[in-house]
């Protein structure tokens, strides 16, 4: 058990390790038994091998130039940084936040997100890995939990701009809660998730209130029904709608007068 600060490299550790302090991982490291992290674990170079897996119940797993070899399970705390996990990654009551604002994480196996997981994405420009966060999954992305998107340094995504925040070979499920930027939607395909900023265009201005309940009158006034890039319904009217049913009743009453 470690409660202090350690710098490890070029060694094979053959006993279980419980970290409650700070450990920096250099190149040439192999852990043959289960590694449990509740402190800060920084991978700075090479690929550290966890033959029996890496389990985190609290604290931080930080990829700062190094990679992880083996299955990783986060039941608490956070994963951040740039680098690769050569194995499966499971996120429980924890946060996956690529980069050092922003950055890219690569997962060679499957990504398993639970209902209590949080996927945090930052956007500062339109370049993946340096301008906005991206997660690349070689296997299946099993989606769940919360997706949270934030803009850095006051950045406002241009209308119509798409940000590919995740790629995968296959996916199941979806994020249950989506906290996106204003006017932003997520667009999912069989191999990727894009965040798209809606394009807003004024197609027509109606200067008179729409007061009709006469379906035929409404239909005759429709010029076009379409969808914008965000998937919102757009209805264009060729002329203002008036309630002709009321006008007809008035004409009938006037005609009946002596």
CSV table of C-alpha atoms in Angstrom, one decimal:
chain,number,residue,atom,x,y,z
A,1,UNK,CA,0.0,0.0,0.0
A,2,UNK,CA,1.3,3.4,-0.9
A,3,UNK,CA,0.3,6.6,0.8
A,4,UNK,CA,3.3,8.8,-0.3
A,5,UNK,CA,4.8,9.7,-3.7
A,6,UNK,CA,6.5,7.1,-5.9
A,7,UNK,CA,8.2,7.2,-9.3
A,8,UNK,CA,8.3,3.8,-10.9
A,9,UNK,CA,9.9,2.5,-14.1
A,10,UNK,CA,11.7,-0.5,-15.6
A,11,UNK,CA,10.3,-3.0,-13.1
A,12,UNK,CA,8.0,-6.0,-12.7
A,13,UNK,CA,5.8,-5.7,-9.6
A,14,UNK,CA,4.6,-9.2,-8.5
A,15,UNK,CA,2.4,-8.3,-5.5
A,16,UNK,CA,-1.0,-6.5,-5.3
A,17,UNK,CA,-0.7,-2.7,-5.1
A,18,UNK,CA,-3.1,-0.3,-3.4
A,19,UNK,CA,-2.3,3.4,-4.1
A,20,UNK,CA,-3.7,6.1,-1.9
A,21,UNK,CA,-1.0,8.5,-2.6
A,22,UNK,CA,0.7,9.5,-5.8
A,23,UNK,CA,2.5,7.2,-8.3
A,24,UNK,CA,4.2,8.3,-11.5
A,25,UNK,CA,4.5,5.5,-14.1
A,26,UNK,CA,7.5,5.5,-16.4
A,27,UNK,CA,8.3,3.1,-19.2
A,28,UNK,CA,9.1,-0.6,-18.8
A,29,UNK,CA,6.6,-1.3,-16.0
A,30,UNK,CA,4.5,-4.5,-15.4
A,31,UNK,CA,2.1,-5.2,-12.6
A,32,UNK,CA,1.3,-9.0,-12.4
A,33,UNK,CA,-1.4,-8.6,-9.7
A,34,UNK,CA,-4.5,-6.4,-9.4
A,35,UNK,CA,-3.7,-2.7,-9.0
A,36,UNK,CA,-6.1,-0.6,-6.9
A,37,UNK,CA,-6.0,3.2,-7.2
A,38,UNK,CA,-7.6,5.6,-4.8
A,39,UNK,CA,-5.0,8.4,-5.2
A,40,UNK,CA,-3.3,9.9,-8.3
A,41,UNK,CA,-1.8,7.6,-10.9
A,42,UNK,CA,0.1,9.4,-13.7
A,43,UNK,CA,1.3,7.5,-16.8
A,44,UNK,CA,4.1,9.6,-18.3
A,45,UNK,CA,5.9,7.4,-20.8
A,46,UNK,CA,5.7,4.0,-22.5
A,47,UNK,CA,2.9,1.5,-21.8
A,48,UNK,CA,2.4,0.2,-18.3
A,49,UNK,CA,1.1,-3.4,-18.3
A,50,UNK,CA,-1.6,-4.4,-15.7
A,51,UNK,CA,-1.9,-8.1,-16.2
A,52,UNK,CA,-4.8,-8.5,-13.7
A,53,UNK,CA,-6.3,-5.2,-14.5
A,54,UNK,CA,-6.5,-1.7,-13.0
A,55,UNK,CA,-9.3,-0.8,-10.7
A,56,UNK,CA,-10.0,2.7,-9.5
A,57,UNK,CA,-12.4,3.5,-6.6
A,58,UNK,CA,-11.5,7.2,-6.2
A,59,UNK,CA,-8.9,9.6,-7.3
A,60,UNK,CA,-7.4,10.3,-10.8
A,61,UNK,CA,-6.0,8.2,-13.6
A,62,UNK,CA,-4.0,10.6,-15.8
A,63,UNK,CA,-2.5,9.8,-19.1
A,64,UNK,CA,0.3,12.3,-19.6
A,65,UNK,CA,2.3,10.8,-22.4
A,66,UNK,CA,2.0,7.2,-21.3
A,67,UNK,CA,-0.4,4.4,-22.1
A,68,UNK,CA,-2.2,1.6,-20.2
A,69,UNK,CA,-2.1,-2.1,-21.1
A,70,UNK,CA,-4.9,-4.1,-19.6
A,71,UNK,CA,-8.5,-3.8,-18.6
A,72,UNK,CA,-9.5,-0.7,-16.7
A,73,UNK,CA,-12.5,-0.3,-14.3
A,74,UNK,CA,-13.3,3.0,-12.8
A,75,UNK,CA,-15.8,2.9,-10.0
A,76,UNK,CA,-15.0,6.4,-8.8
A,77,UNK,CA,-12.9,9.4,-9.6
A,78,UNK,CA,-11.9,10.4,-13.1
A,79,UNK,CA,-9.9,9.4,-16.2
A,80,UNK,CA,-8.3,12.2,-18.1
A,81,UNK,CA,-5.4,12.9,-20.5
A,82,UNK,CA,-4.1,11.9,-23.9
A,83,UNK,CA,-3.2,8.4,-24.8
A,84,UNK,CA,-4.4,4.8,-25.2
A,85,UNK,CA,-5.9,2.1,-23.2
A,86,UNK,CA,-5.0,-1.3,-24.7
A,87,UNK,CA,-8.0,-3.2,-23.2
A,88,UNK,CA,-11.6,-2.7,-22.2
A,89,UNK,CA,-12.6,0.4,-20.3
A,90,UNK,CA,-15.6,0.4,-17.9
A,91,UNK,CA,-16.9,3.6,-16.3
A,92,UNK,CA,-19.1,3.3,-13.2
A,93,UNK,CA,-19.7,6.2,-10.9
A,94,UNK,CA,-16.8,8.1,-12.5
A,95,UNK,CA,-16.0,10.6,-15.2
A,96,UNK,CA,-14.1,10.1,-18.5
A,97,UNK,CA,-12.7,13.4,-19.6
A,98,UNK,CA,-10.3,13.2,-22.5
A,99,UNK,CA,-7.3,15.4,-22.8
A,100,UNK,CA,-5.6,18.2,-20.8
A,101,UNK,CA,-8.2,20.6,-22.2
A,102,UNK,CA,-8.8,19.3,-24.9
A,103,UNK,CA,-7.4,16.0,-26.0
A,104,UNK,CA,-7.9,12.4,-27.3
A,105,UNK,CA,-8.3,9.0,-25.7
A,106,UNK,CA,-8.0,5.7,-27.7
A,107,UNK,CA,-9.5,2.5,-26.4
A,108,UNK,CA,-8.5,-0.7,-28.2
A,109,UNK,CA,-11.2,-2.8,-26.6
A,110,UNK,CA,-14.8,-2.0,-25.6
A,111,UNK,CA,-16.1,1.1,-23.8
A,112,UNK,CA,-18.7,0.3,-21.2
A,113,UNK,CA,-20.6,3.2,-19.7
A,114,UNK,CA,-23.0,2.7,-16.8
A,115,UNK,CA,-26.0,4.8,-15.8
A,116,UNK,CA,-24.0,6.6,-13.2
A,117,UNK,CA,-21.1,7.5,-15.6
A,118,UNK,CA,-20.3,10.9,-16.9
A,119,UNK,CA,-18.6,11.6,-20.3
A,120,UNK,CA,-17.2,15.2,-20.3
A,121,UNK,CA,-16.4,16.8,-23.6
A,122,UNK,CA,-14.7,20.2,-24.1
A,123,UNK,CA,-14.8,22.3,-27.2
A,124,UNK,CA,-12.4,25.2,-28.0
A,125,UNK,CA,-12.0,25.0,-31.8
A,126,UNK,CA,-12.8,22.6,-34.7
A,127,UNK,CA,-9.7,20.3,-34.6
A,128,UNK,CA,-10.2,16.9,-33.0
A,129,UNK,CA,-7.7,16.2,-30.3
A,130,UNK,CA,-6.3,19.7,-29.9
A,131,UNK,CA,-9.4,21.9,-30.4
A,132,UNK,CA,-12.0,19.5,-29.0
A,133,UNK,CA,-12.2,16.2,-27.1
A,134,UNK,CA,-12.5,12.9,-29.0
A,135,UNK,CA,-12.8,9.3,-27.8
A,136,UNK,CA,-11.9,6.5,-30.3
A,137,UNK,CA,-13.2,3.0,-29.5
A,138,UNK,CA,-11.8,0.1,-31.6
A,139,UNK,CA,-14.6,-2.2,-30.3
A,140,UNK,CA,-18.1,-1.6,-29.2
A,141,UNK,CA,-19.2,1.6,-27.3
A,142,UNK,CA,-22.0,0.7,-24.9
A,143,UNK,CA,-23.5,4.1,-24.1
A,144,UNK,CA,-25.3,5.1,-21.0
A,145,UNK,CA,-25.1,7.8,-18.3
A,146,UNK,CA,-24.6,11.5,-18.8
A,147,UNK,CA,-23.0,13.4,-21.7
A,148,UNK,CA,-21.8,16.9,-20.6
A,149,UNK,CA,-20.4,19.4,-23.2
A,150,UNK,CA,-18.7,22.6,-22.3
A,151,UNK,CA,-17.0,25.4,-24.3
A,152,UNK,CA,-13.6,26.7,-23.4
A,153,UNK,CA,-12.5,30.4,-23.3
A,154,UNK,CA,-15.9,31.6,-24.5
A,155,UNK,CA,-15.8,29.7,-27.7
A,156,UNK,CA,-19.1,29.7,-29.7
A,157,UNK,CA,-19.5,26.9,-32.3
A,158,UNK,CA,-20.4,28.4,-35.7
A,159,UNK,CA,-23.8,27.4,-37.1
A,160,UNK,CA,-23.7,24.1,-39.0
A,161,UNK,CA,-20.3,23.0,-37.6
A,162,UNK,CA,-20.0,19.4,-36.6
A,163,UNK,CA,-17.6,17.9,-33.9
A,164,UNK,CA,-16.9,14.2,-34.0
A,165,UNK,CA,-16.6,13.4,-30.3
A,166,UNK,CA,-16.6,9.6,-30.6
A,167,UNK,CA,-15.9,6.9,-33.1
A,168,UNK,CA,-16.5,3.1,-32.7
A,169,UNK,CA,-16.9,-0.1,-34.6
A,170,UNK,CA,-20.3,-0.6,-33.2
A,171,UNK,CA,-22.5,0.8,-30.4
A,172,UNK,CA,-25.4,-0.1,-28.1
A,173,UNK,CA,-27.6,2.2,-26.1
A,174,UNK,CA,-27.5,6.0,-25.8
A,175,UNK,CA,-26.7,8.7,-23.2
A,176,UNK,CA,-29.6,9.0,-20.9
A,177,UNK,CA,-28.9,12.7,-20.1
A,178,UNK,CA,-27.4,15.1,-22.6
A,179,UNK,CA,-26.2,18.5,-21.4
A,180,UNK,CA,-25.1,20.1,-24.7
A,181,UNK,CA,-24.2,23.6,-25.7
A,182,UNK,CA,-27.1,25.9,-26.8
A,183,UNK,CA,-28.6,25.1,-30.2
A,184,UNK,CA,-26.5,21.9,-30.4
A,185,UNK,CA,-27.8,18.4,-31.1
A,186,UNK,CA,-26.1,15.0,-31.2
A,187,UNK,CA,-26.1,13.0,-34.5
A,188,UNK,CA,-25.3,9.3,-34.1
A,189,UNK,CA,-24.3,7.0,-37.0
A,190,UNK,CA,-23.3,3.3,-36.9
A,191,UNK,CA,-19.7,4.4,-36.4
A,192,UNK,CA,-19.6,7.8,-34.8
A,193,UNK,CA,-21.2,10.6,-32.8
A,194,UNK,CA,-21.2,14.2,-34.0
A,195,UNK,CA,-22.2,17.3,-32.1
A,196,UNK,CA,-23.9,19.6,-34.6
A,197,UNK,CA,-24.7,23.3,-34.1
A,198,UNK,CA,-28.0,24.2,-35.7
A,199,UNK,CA,-28.3,26.6,-38.6
A,200,UNK,CA,-31.0,29.2,-38.1
A,201,UNK,CA,-32.6,30.8,-41.1
A,202,UNK,CA,-35.6,33.1,-41.2
A,203,UNK,CA,-37.7,31.7,-44.1
A,204,UNK,CA,-40.8,33.8,-43.6
A,205,UNK,CA,-42.2,36.5,-41.3
A,206,UNK,CA,-45.9,36.4,-40.4
A,207,UNK,CA,-47.2,39.8,-39.5
A,208,UNK,CA,-50.7,38.8,-38.6
A,209,UNK,CA,-51.7,36.3,-35.9
A,210,UNK,CA,-52.8,32.8,-36.9
A,211,UNK,CA,-56.3,32.6,-35.6
A,212,UNK,CA,-57.9,30.0,-37.9
A,213,UNK,CA,-59.3,26.7,-36.8
A,214,UNK,CA,-60.3,25.8,-40.3
A,215,UNK,CA,-58.1,23.0,-41.5
A,216,UNK,CA,-58.7,23.6,-45.2
A,217,UNK,CA,-57.7,27.2,-44.9
A,218,UNK,CA,-54.5,26.4,-43.1
A,219,UNK,CA,-53.6,23.7,-45.7
A,220,UNK,CA,-54.2,26.1,-48.6
A,221,UNK,CA,-51.8,28.6,-47.1
A,222,UNK,CA,-48.9,26.2,-46.6
A,223,UNK,CA,-46.1,26.8,-49.1
A,224,UNK,CA,-43.5,24.3,-47.8
A,225,UNK,CA,-42.9,21.9,-45.0
A,226,UNK,CA,-39.3,20.9,-44.4
A,227,UNK,CA,-36.7,20.2,-41.7
A,228,UNK,CA,-33.7,22.3,-40.8
A,229,UNK,CA,-30.2,20.8,-40.0
A,230,UNK,CA,-31.1,20.3,-36.3
A,231,UNK,CA,-34.2,18.2,-37.3
A,232,UNK,CA,-36.7,20.9,-36.3
A,233,UNK,CA,-39.9,21.2,-38.4
A,234,UNK,CA,-40.0,24.4,-40.5
A,235,UNK,CA,-43.4,25.5,-42.0
A,236,UNK,CA,-43.4,28.3,-44.6
A,237,UNK,CA,-46.7,30.1,-45.2
A,238,UNK,CA,-47.5,31.8,-48.5
A,239,UNK,CA,-50.0,34.2,-47.0
A,240,UNK,CA,-51.4,35.1,-43.5
A,241,UNK,CA,-54.1,32.9,-42.3
A,242,UNK,CA,-57.6,34.3,-41.5
A,243,UNK,CA,-60.5,32.5,-40.0
A,244,UNK,CA,-62.8,32.2,-43.1
A,245,UNK,CA,-65.3,30.1,-41.2
A,246,UNK,CA,-66.2,33.1,-39.1
A,247,UNK,CA,-66.4,35.3,-42.2
A,248,UNK,CA,-68.8,32.9,-43.8
A,249,UNK,CA,-71.0,32.8,-40.8
A,250,UNK,CA,-71.2,36.6,-40.8
A,251,UNK,CA,-72.1,36.7,-44.5
A,252,UNK,CA,-75.0,34.2,-43.8
A,253,UNK,CA,-76.3,36.3,-41.0
A,254,UNK,CA,-76.2,39.5,-43.1
A,255,UNK,CA,-78.0,37.8,-45.9
A,256,UNK,CA,-80.8,36.6,-43.6
A,257,UNK,CA,-81.5,40.3,-42.5
A,258,UNK,CA,-84.7,41.9,-44.1
